[in-house]
């Protein structure tokens, strides 16, 4: 590594300018003049050679920058010579000058071709100085040639090309219509004809002769004899065309073929293509006419086709899984199963997505029965029955069926793989396994099939190995390499010892059959005549090669029998049933958990939990997930065990023992019990692990579905409804926020948004104080500006939100201003037609989307000049206008929004999947205006959630719409219209899914516009809608036919709307319609007819609920970040004293809540005033007596007796569910440790002091900013303090501070020393000059261009990749050392083959320390490192 490689101020080796001034072959600097290779002219032949050589390099994936080897140079020269020889041969084969002159005399219109030029010229880059010196060109000149030949005065290709000459045929196709010619009218048509004639390949007539009309027959014969008829070399032309086609596909030497051969994957990294959904797989999804979500979900089972029997089995399987949760009446079970089967048919055969089924096949989700009624004598024509409808499936059930279908496909796939393996075994070894034949069809869960697979590999391990050797591993998808234990058991199975296994008198399968009890008759155990030990010593059992004694044989036999029991599918079924029926969960703390989980820790709730039933955990799934998280952190051990295990084991003993009474029988029963005990040890481990994993999955699914329900609730709200307007009308919004600022002191940002989403005004207010007659003050200027703004803009609503409890003051002040100034919203007409207006409403807006938006790239693009808080206000206004669009705009960032306190315990993929289904449901309920989506980004964000679409198909649809002119007139256009040159946006099957959810606003002035395209009615039901409209208008067949012939098929509905007669459809009796449809067409359409009736009256009516105002608890959590669980009465919290009077104290909690301490709750000492005990800005511990969540206030107590009582969360437990003795024992252990360490509780008057231990300090700083500090007691004694500060996420430095010159053991020392090097006079000086100084250096390091955010291994991987791409370059980077807070790694690699190295950089106050040398800033540190490394390299060379 040289100094040039490292010293800053030199040009970096990886910059482009380093490589531009050197010859690629010699490495010598090139001579340049005016940017053109020193003015030296290159021949066109050499240019073409360079072109072809560079293209060859591009095809090979690189361009050589380094010096070439002599062999490479010689090879290149040989190739050049070969190409020149071939070119000379081609020239000789062509027409000479005399031939061309003769053709010209015979045909005066013939023009000779100009000398050929290379299709593309190599672009050569000059130095940066040369490039900067050139005159920039205008837009009109971008196609002008700018090659060296042109600059030297040589004619360019365009200059030499004759007028009217067109490009060769291959280029004509590719660049057709690329450059518009300056011709018009007849001149343009003539020019086009000439171009086409010249470009056409000559195959008939005389070669090179354009027109023979003026020649007689004799002249033509003479020409043929002289030049031929043009057909002699057709075979060669055919071969040439084939070669050209190959070249265009990427063959060597053809520039056009090369350009066509380059694909996106040749240019971009696979990760980039995957991120932008441009991989081959993504393109296949776009092209396949199948709903995108179906394609992605069913990708693992793409080749799996279910048989009719499997389809029936699936319907029963899913019904059995869903029925227990549905709790339907017994009479509805059969209709429920039929409904499930029908839904499966829609999904798998018709490929309808959930929204389509729910909207257009709703009748199949309902069980309707006719119930007879007493005839009405006054209405003899009335129906003699009523229809009783019972809803069988809701939309959530449909998504469950979709998920169950995927699980069943996985089940069938695994079952088929096992069957193939077994069939292959049978074909090779002629085996028959009764257990496998019985258990494989009976396997209805993945666990049961896994049991069968384990059994198969255990029972036939050697045969499977032989099968793999014969047919290869691919012949057996379930083949696994046998372990050492299986090899041992195979030897036993094929040895003499197996006779002792048979002597146990009952097989593992027969024993398991007995244990199942309900299945089959009991199998009895037979005893041999000899004792076990005697039989083991016989020659029939002893195998001197493997086992030399009877005891060894007996142990081996017991192990074999135990393994057979363990591997028995039936026995595992017995164990699994027992665990799910009688299993319990218990928690045991680890040594780490003993220290870290104190009574204030969130995991203390289950630290000593015992005998927790599965049913209890099913009601509280988040509790089990927290247990598993604690186990992952090494704090707890979660055990799943059988309750009353001894009783269960005794029952199994009875199933395996013989009923005989003899010494031999007792001996064999003893061996059987021992073998069973060995098997149960293994089975318990297997079952415990499997049950734990299944419970985890179920609990995660439960929490994920809870998130879905909450998200559905948030999505199910229409835009804020302006007074007097129809639900769904978009309001005009004025949004304000004070952010984290103190109300009345810091700026309040505001933004005004129109109905169309445009932000027309924004600004800031500071003082919104109203006039005060008592104080004699007037309205502040900001109040006057606010009133003027409201009166001028007339908003429909004022939205307020922020990040702290101070925002509530802004909310109350805005309400007061509206009341005092009588600010009103826009006028509207009441029921009597009078213009009225209501007082303007001020609402607190949910800001969970706005918090993400204000710092997003999207906000920077849309409003680049706005302050972050103004962008926050913009997002608040957008949320009021349409919450659904705001949530959709988040994309995958939606998982950052909190829907459930336990969602962090669930993988994000599961949460995202459930949230997506909620969004799909709501988007399809509301529909999407396809023309709005084509022009508005926010509306386009909804398209991926439309039924049948997805992100890939949605982008394809938008591209197609733009290609078709940017406007969609009818839904039918989306599948394309060749007559009108409309490109298909989607395929027929996808269109069938999405058509009714993409609506097009009805335009009465457009003859092609169809009213039904503006409704939820599917095109398949348009005829029903038109029939209903005709019946409502009482038109006969002739009237209908005449109307449709004149105005098209939509004329009847158009007439209904024009006559304003929509109400007439309410008079139609839809029951008769439904009966006729079911009778004649076998279509159940009762619910569909109701939808059509509603849509004819009000198309795409807003079906969401009214905009939901936040509840008190939601506002409390939004402003404070606390919940009822995290902050409640009885808790002891640190508070900061704000004001002190004789009879009260005002304080503020960390979350922003204002607290009050009355005189009775300050101190028990009546002789001391509050001012003597407390001072402003002091931090003290206080007990919460009560919280007013609406006003964000609290009543506090500072009494010592209240502070002595620790807060304990009340948990309802049974007497045997908590281990009190273990809890008391651990408390005594911790007390002993505290006594030994001599740690005493200290309270210091400093706002940053907290009585935390290490874990609590880290947890407290976890949500704080980088550089934040906590001062806390030290475990080293009363003359020490600990200072913890946040270096980075999850990285905290703990500083030991030694106190000197102390007045007493509880006061802070006058001298504070850190590490023997740094001395400070007080805590504030220590914080500013030590901690904050280091924090600034950490920020400087992390913002430096050489800093890498990843781990050390990630940084080293990046260095390696960089040097592989740039072999002769050196590179270095910094990354954090999380194991040693305050230290950073300096990782470097001096070339491709150099060793990766790293040095530690220590952050000290105001500087960095590297190799015991201090550097003031990052520039000095980088240069210092380079000097140090250079000196070390010199020392090594010496």
PDB file of C-alpha atoms in Angstrom, residues 1-2 6 1346 1348 1351-1360 1363 1370-1375 1384-1401 1410-1411 1425-1426 1428-1434 1436-1437:
ATOM      1  CA  UNK A   1       0.000   0.000   0.000  1.00  0.00           C
ATOM      2  CA  UNK A   2       1.550   3.298  -1.071  1.00  0.00           C
ATOM      3  CA  UNK A   6      -4.253   6.325   1.297  1.00  0.00           C
ATOM      4  CA  UNK A1346     -15.751   5.738   5.251  1.00  0.00           C
ATOM      5  CA  UNK A1348     -20.087   1.268   7.368  1.00  0.00           C
ATOM      6  CA  UNK A1351     -21.100  -5.415  11.628  1.00  0.00           C
ATOM      7  CA  UNK A1352     -17.393  -6.154  11.395  1.00  0.00           C
ATOM      8  CA  UNK A1353     -18.050  -9.242   9.275  1.00  0.00           C
ATOM      9  CA  UNK A1354     -20.282  -7.199   6.942  1.00  0.00           C
ATOM     10  CA  UNK A1355     -17.568  -4.562   6.585  1.00  0.00           C
ATOM     11  CA  UNK A1356     -14.881  -7.157   5.855  1.00  0.00           C
ATOM     12  CA  UNK A1357     -17.162  -8.778   3.310  1.00  0.00           C
ATOM     13  CA  UNK A1358     -17.592  -5.392   1.629  1.00  0.00           C
ATOM     14  CA  UNK A1359     -13.819  -4.827   1.593  1.00  0.00           C
ATOM     15  CA  UNK A1360     -13.262  -8.237   0.036  1.00  0.00           C
ATOM     16  CA  UNK A1363     -10.878  -5.464  -3.821  1.00  0.00           C
ATOM     17  CA  UNK A1370      -6.546  -0.514  -1.418  1.00  0.00           C
ATOM     18  CA  UNK A1371      -9.534   0.305   0.708  1.00  0.00           C
ATOM     19  CA  UNK A1372     -10.408   0.876   4.357  1.00  0.00           C
ATOM     20  CA  UNK A1373     -13.563   1.498   6.371  1.00  0.00           C
ATOM     21  CA  UNK A1374     -14.734   2.057   9.939  1.00  0.00           C
ATOM     22  CA  UNK A1375     -17.423   0.126  11.815  1.00  0.00           C
ATOM     23  CA  UNK A1384     -14.552   1.375  16.538  1.00  0.00           C
ATOM     24  CA  UNK A1385     -12.871  -1.027  14.149  1.00  0.00           C
ATOM     25  CA  UNK A1386     -10.657   0.362  11.419  1.00  0.00           C
ATOM     26  CA  UNK A1387     -10.752  -2.459   8.847  1.00  0.00           C
ATOM     27  CA  UNK A1388      -8.516  -2.342   5.790  1.00  0.00           C
ATOM     28  CA  UNK A1389      -7.271  -4.470   2.905  1.00  0.00           C
ATOM     29  CA  UNK A1390      -4.186  -3.443   0.898  1.00  0.00           C
ATOM     30  CA  UNK A1391      -5.137  -5.138  -2.365  1.00  0.00           C
ATOM     31  CA  UNK A1392      -6.973  -8.206  -3.572  1.00  0.00           C
ATOM     32  CA  UNK A1393      -4.567 -10.772  -2.148  1.00  0.00           C
ATOM     33  CA  UNK A1394      -3.642  -8.861   0.988  1.00  0.00           C
ATOM     34  CA  UNK A1395      -4.814 -10.058   4.379  1.00  0.00           C
ATOM     35  CA  UNK A1396      -7.803  -8.436   6.045  1.00  0.00           C
ATOM     36  CA  UNK A1397      -6.627  -6.415   9.037  1.00  0.00           C
ATOM     37  CA  UNK A1398      -8.272  -4.267  11.681  1.00  0.00           C
ATOM     38  CA  UNK A1399      -7.114  -1.793  14.309  1.00  0.00           C
ATOM     39  CA  UNK A1400      -9.143  -0.454  17.207  1.00  0.00           C
ATOM     40  CA  UNK A1401      -9.957   3.251  17.377  1.00  0.00           C
ATOM     41  CA  UNK A1410      -5.262   5.026  17.375  1.00  0.00           C
ATOM     42  CA  UNK A1411      -2.133   3.081  18.310  1.00  0.00           C
ATOM     43  CA  UNK A1425      -3.615   5.790   9.845  1.00  0.00           C
ATOM     44  CA  UNK A1426      -2.100   5.968   6.381  1.00  0.00           C
ATOM     45  CA  UNK A1428       1.285   4.597  10.411  1.00  0.00           C
ATOM     46  CA  UNK A1429       0.616   1.865   7.893  1.00  0.00           C
ATOM     47  CA  UNK A1430       3.208   3.199   5.465  1.00  0.00           C
ATOM     48  CA  UNK A1431       5.861   3.300   8.180  1.00  0.00           C
ATOM     49  CA  UNK A1432       5.016  -0.253   9.209  1.00  0.00           C
ATOM     50  CA  UNK A1433       5.360  -1.432   5.601  1.00  0.00           C
ATOM     51  CA  UNK A1434       8.780   0.210   5.366  1.00  0.00           C
ATOM     52  CA  UNK A1436       8.832  -4.847   7.217  1.00  0.00           C
ATOM     53  CA  UNK A1437      10.811  -4.331   3.998  1.00  0.00           C
TER      54      UNK A1437
END
